[in-house]
Short mmCIF file of C-alpha atoms and ligand atoms in Angstrom, two decimals:
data_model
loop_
_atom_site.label_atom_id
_atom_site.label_comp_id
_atom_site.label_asym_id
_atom_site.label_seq_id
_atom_site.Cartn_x
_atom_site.Cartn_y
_atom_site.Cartn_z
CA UNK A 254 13.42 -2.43 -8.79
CA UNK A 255 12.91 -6.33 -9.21
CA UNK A 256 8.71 -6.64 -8.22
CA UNK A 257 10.14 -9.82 -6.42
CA UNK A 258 12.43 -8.13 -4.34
CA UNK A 259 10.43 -4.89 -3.28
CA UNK A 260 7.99 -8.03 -2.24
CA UNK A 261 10.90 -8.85 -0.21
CA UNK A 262 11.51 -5.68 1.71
CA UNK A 263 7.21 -5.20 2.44
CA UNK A 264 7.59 -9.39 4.14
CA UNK A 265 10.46 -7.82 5.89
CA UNK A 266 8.52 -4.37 7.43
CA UNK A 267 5.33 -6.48 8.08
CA UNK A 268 7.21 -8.26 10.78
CA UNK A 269 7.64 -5.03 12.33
CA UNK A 270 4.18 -4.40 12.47
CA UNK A 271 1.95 -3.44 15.65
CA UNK A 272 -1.31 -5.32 14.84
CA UNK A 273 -1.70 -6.73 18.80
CA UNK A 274 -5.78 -6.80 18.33
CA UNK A 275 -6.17 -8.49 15.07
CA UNK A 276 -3.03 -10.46 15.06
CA UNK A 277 -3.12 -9.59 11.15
CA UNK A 278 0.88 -7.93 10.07
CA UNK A 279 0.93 -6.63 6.79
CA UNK A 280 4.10 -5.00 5.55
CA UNK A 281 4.14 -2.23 2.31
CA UNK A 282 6.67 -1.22 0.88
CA UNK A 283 6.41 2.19 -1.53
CA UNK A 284 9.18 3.02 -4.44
CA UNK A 285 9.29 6.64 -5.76
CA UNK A 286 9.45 7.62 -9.13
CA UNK A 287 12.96 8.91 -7.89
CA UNK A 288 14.14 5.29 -6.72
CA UNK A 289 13.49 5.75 -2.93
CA UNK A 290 12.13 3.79 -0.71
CA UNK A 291 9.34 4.51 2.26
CA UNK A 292 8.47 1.36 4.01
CA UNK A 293 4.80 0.94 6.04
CA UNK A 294 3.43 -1.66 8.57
CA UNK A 295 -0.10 -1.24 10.23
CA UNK A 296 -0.40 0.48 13.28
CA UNK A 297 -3.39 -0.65 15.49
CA UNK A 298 -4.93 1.22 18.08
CA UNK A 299 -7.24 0.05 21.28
CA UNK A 300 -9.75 2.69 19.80
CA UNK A 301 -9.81 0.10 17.16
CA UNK A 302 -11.19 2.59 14.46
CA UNK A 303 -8.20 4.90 14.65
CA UNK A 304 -5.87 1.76 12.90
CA UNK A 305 -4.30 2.24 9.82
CA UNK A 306 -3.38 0.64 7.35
CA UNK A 307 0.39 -0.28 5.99
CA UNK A 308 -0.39 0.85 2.61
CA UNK A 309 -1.14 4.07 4.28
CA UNK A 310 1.22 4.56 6.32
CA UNK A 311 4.32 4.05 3.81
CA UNK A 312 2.31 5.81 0.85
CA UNK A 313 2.08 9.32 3.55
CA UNK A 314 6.08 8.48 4.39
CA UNK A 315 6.90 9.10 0.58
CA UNK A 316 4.07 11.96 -0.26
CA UNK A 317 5.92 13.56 3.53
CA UNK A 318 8.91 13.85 1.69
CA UNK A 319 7.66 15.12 -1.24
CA UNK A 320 8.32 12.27 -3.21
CA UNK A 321 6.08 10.48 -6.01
CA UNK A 322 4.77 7.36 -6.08
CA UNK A 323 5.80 4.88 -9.02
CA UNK A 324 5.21 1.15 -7.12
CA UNK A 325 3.93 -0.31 -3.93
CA UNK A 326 4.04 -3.72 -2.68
CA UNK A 327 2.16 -5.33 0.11
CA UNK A 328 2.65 -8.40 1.80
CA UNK A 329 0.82 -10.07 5.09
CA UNK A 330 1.51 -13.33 7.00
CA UNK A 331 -1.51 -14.89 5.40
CA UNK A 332 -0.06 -14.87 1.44
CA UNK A 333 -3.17 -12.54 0.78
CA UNK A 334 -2.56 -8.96 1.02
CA UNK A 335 -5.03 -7.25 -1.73
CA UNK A 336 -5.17 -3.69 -0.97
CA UNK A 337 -8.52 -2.52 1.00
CA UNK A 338 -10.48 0.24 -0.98
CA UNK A 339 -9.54 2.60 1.47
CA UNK A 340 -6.00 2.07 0.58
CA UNK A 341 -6.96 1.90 -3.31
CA UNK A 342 -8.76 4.98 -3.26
CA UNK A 343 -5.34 6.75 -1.76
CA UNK A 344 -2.97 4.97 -4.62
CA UNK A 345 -5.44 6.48 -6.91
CA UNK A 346 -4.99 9.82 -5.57
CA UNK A 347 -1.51 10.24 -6.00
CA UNK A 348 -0.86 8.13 -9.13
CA UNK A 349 -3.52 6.43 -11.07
CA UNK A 350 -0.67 4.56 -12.77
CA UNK A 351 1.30 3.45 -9.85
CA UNK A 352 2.11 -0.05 -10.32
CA UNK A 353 0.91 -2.64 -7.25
CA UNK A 354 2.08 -5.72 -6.26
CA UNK A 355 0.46 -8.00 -3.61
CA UNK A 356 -0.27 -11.70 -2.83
CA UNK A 357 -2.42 -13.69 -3.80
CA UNK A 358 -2.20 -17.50 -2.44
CA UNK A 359 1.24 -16.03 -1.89
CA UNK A 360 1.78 -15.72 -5.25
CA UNK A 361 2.94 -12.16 -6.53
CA UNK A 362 -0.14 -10.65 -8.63
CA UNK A 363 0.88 -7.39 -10.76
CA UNK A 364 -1.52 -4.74 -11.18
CA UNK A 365 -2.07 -1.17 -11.20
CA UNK A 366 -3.68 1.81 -8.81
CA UNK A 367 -6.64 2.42 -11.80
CA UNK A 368 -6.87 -1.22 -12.11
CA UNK A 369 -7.71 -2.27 -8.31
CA UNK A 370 -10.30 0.70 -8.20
CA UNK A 371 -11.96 1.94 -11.91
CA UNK A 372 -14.07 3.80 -12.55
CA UNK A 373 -12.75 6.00 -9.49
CA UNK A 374 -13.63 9.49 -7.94
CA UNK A 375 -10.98 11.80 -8.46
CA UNK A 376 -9.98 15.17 -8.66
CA UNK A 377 -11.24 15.39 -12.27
CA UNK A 378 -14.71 14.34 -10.56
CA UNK A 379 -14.85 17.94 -8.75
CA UNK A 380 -14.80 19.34 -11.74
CA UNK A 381 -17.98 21.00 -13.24
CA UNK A 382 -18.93 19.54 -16.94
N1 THU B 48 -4.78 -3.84 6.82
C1 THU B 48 -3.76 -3.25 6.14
O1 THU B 48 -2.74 -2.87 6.73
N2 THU B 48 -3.91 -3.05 4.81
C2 THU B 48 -4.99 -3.44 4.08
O2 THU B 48 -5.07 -3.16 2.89
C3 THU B 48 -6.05 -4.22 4.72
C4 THU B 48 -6.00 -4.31 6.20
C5 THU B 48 -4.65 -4.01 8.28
C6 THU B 48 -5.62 -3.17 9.08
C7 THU B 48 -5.71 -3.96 10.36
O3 THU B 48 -4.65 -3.54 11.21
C8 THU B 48 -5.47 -5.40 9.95
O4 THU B 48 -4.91 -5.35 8.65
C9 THU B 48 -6.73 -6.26 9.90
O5 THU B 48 -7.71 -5.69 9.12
#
């Protein structure tokens, strides 16, 4: 799918999203390597630590469903909507490759999982040399 348009559909879940402490929506949108799509917003909680994130939320949608991830994009009312590393470190996890698109000054930037977070711990790190 058009980067452009799955941009579309992660503006479109972010207004869905429950984010009544910071005020902050962000929207994500995930497309499997099978051509589904698993969308995310952020889900807040009073216990403010127990929030997560919309990457999060629509990457464990498609991984539910036994689905792989090929692209994610993430959008948030401010045109700025870089990934956090918490969120990098769980693109990384399921594909390294996984292409990423997010705002920057609301302009689309296109990028990659290994890209956002090198140099990464990983299953291969577990491994003894
Ligand atoms: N947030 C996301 O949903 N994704 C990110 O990558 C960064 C932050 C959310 C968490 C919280 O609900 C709000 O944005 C402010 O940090």
């Amino acid at each position: 799918m058009d980067p452009e348009k799955l941009m579309d559909l992660a503006r479109k879940a972010m207004n869905d999203a429950y984010a009544p402490y910071s005020g902050f929506k962000v929207g994500a949108v995930v497309l499997t390597k099978s051509g589904k799509v698993f969308t995310g917003f952020n889900i807040e909680n009073a216990s403010y630590g127990l929030s997560i994130c919309a990457e999060m939320v629509a990457i464990f949608k498609a991984i539910s469903e036994k689905e792989d991830l090929g692209a994610i994009a993430i959008a948030s009312k401010s045109g700025n909507s870089q990934p956090c590393g918490t969120c990098r470190q769980v693109m990384i996890e399921f594909n390294p490759n996984a292409e990423v698109y997010y705002l920057k000054n609301g302009k689309l930037v296109m990028t990659t999982a290994s890209q956002l977070l090198p140099e990464s711990f990983n299953a291969a790190s577990l491994n003894n040399s």
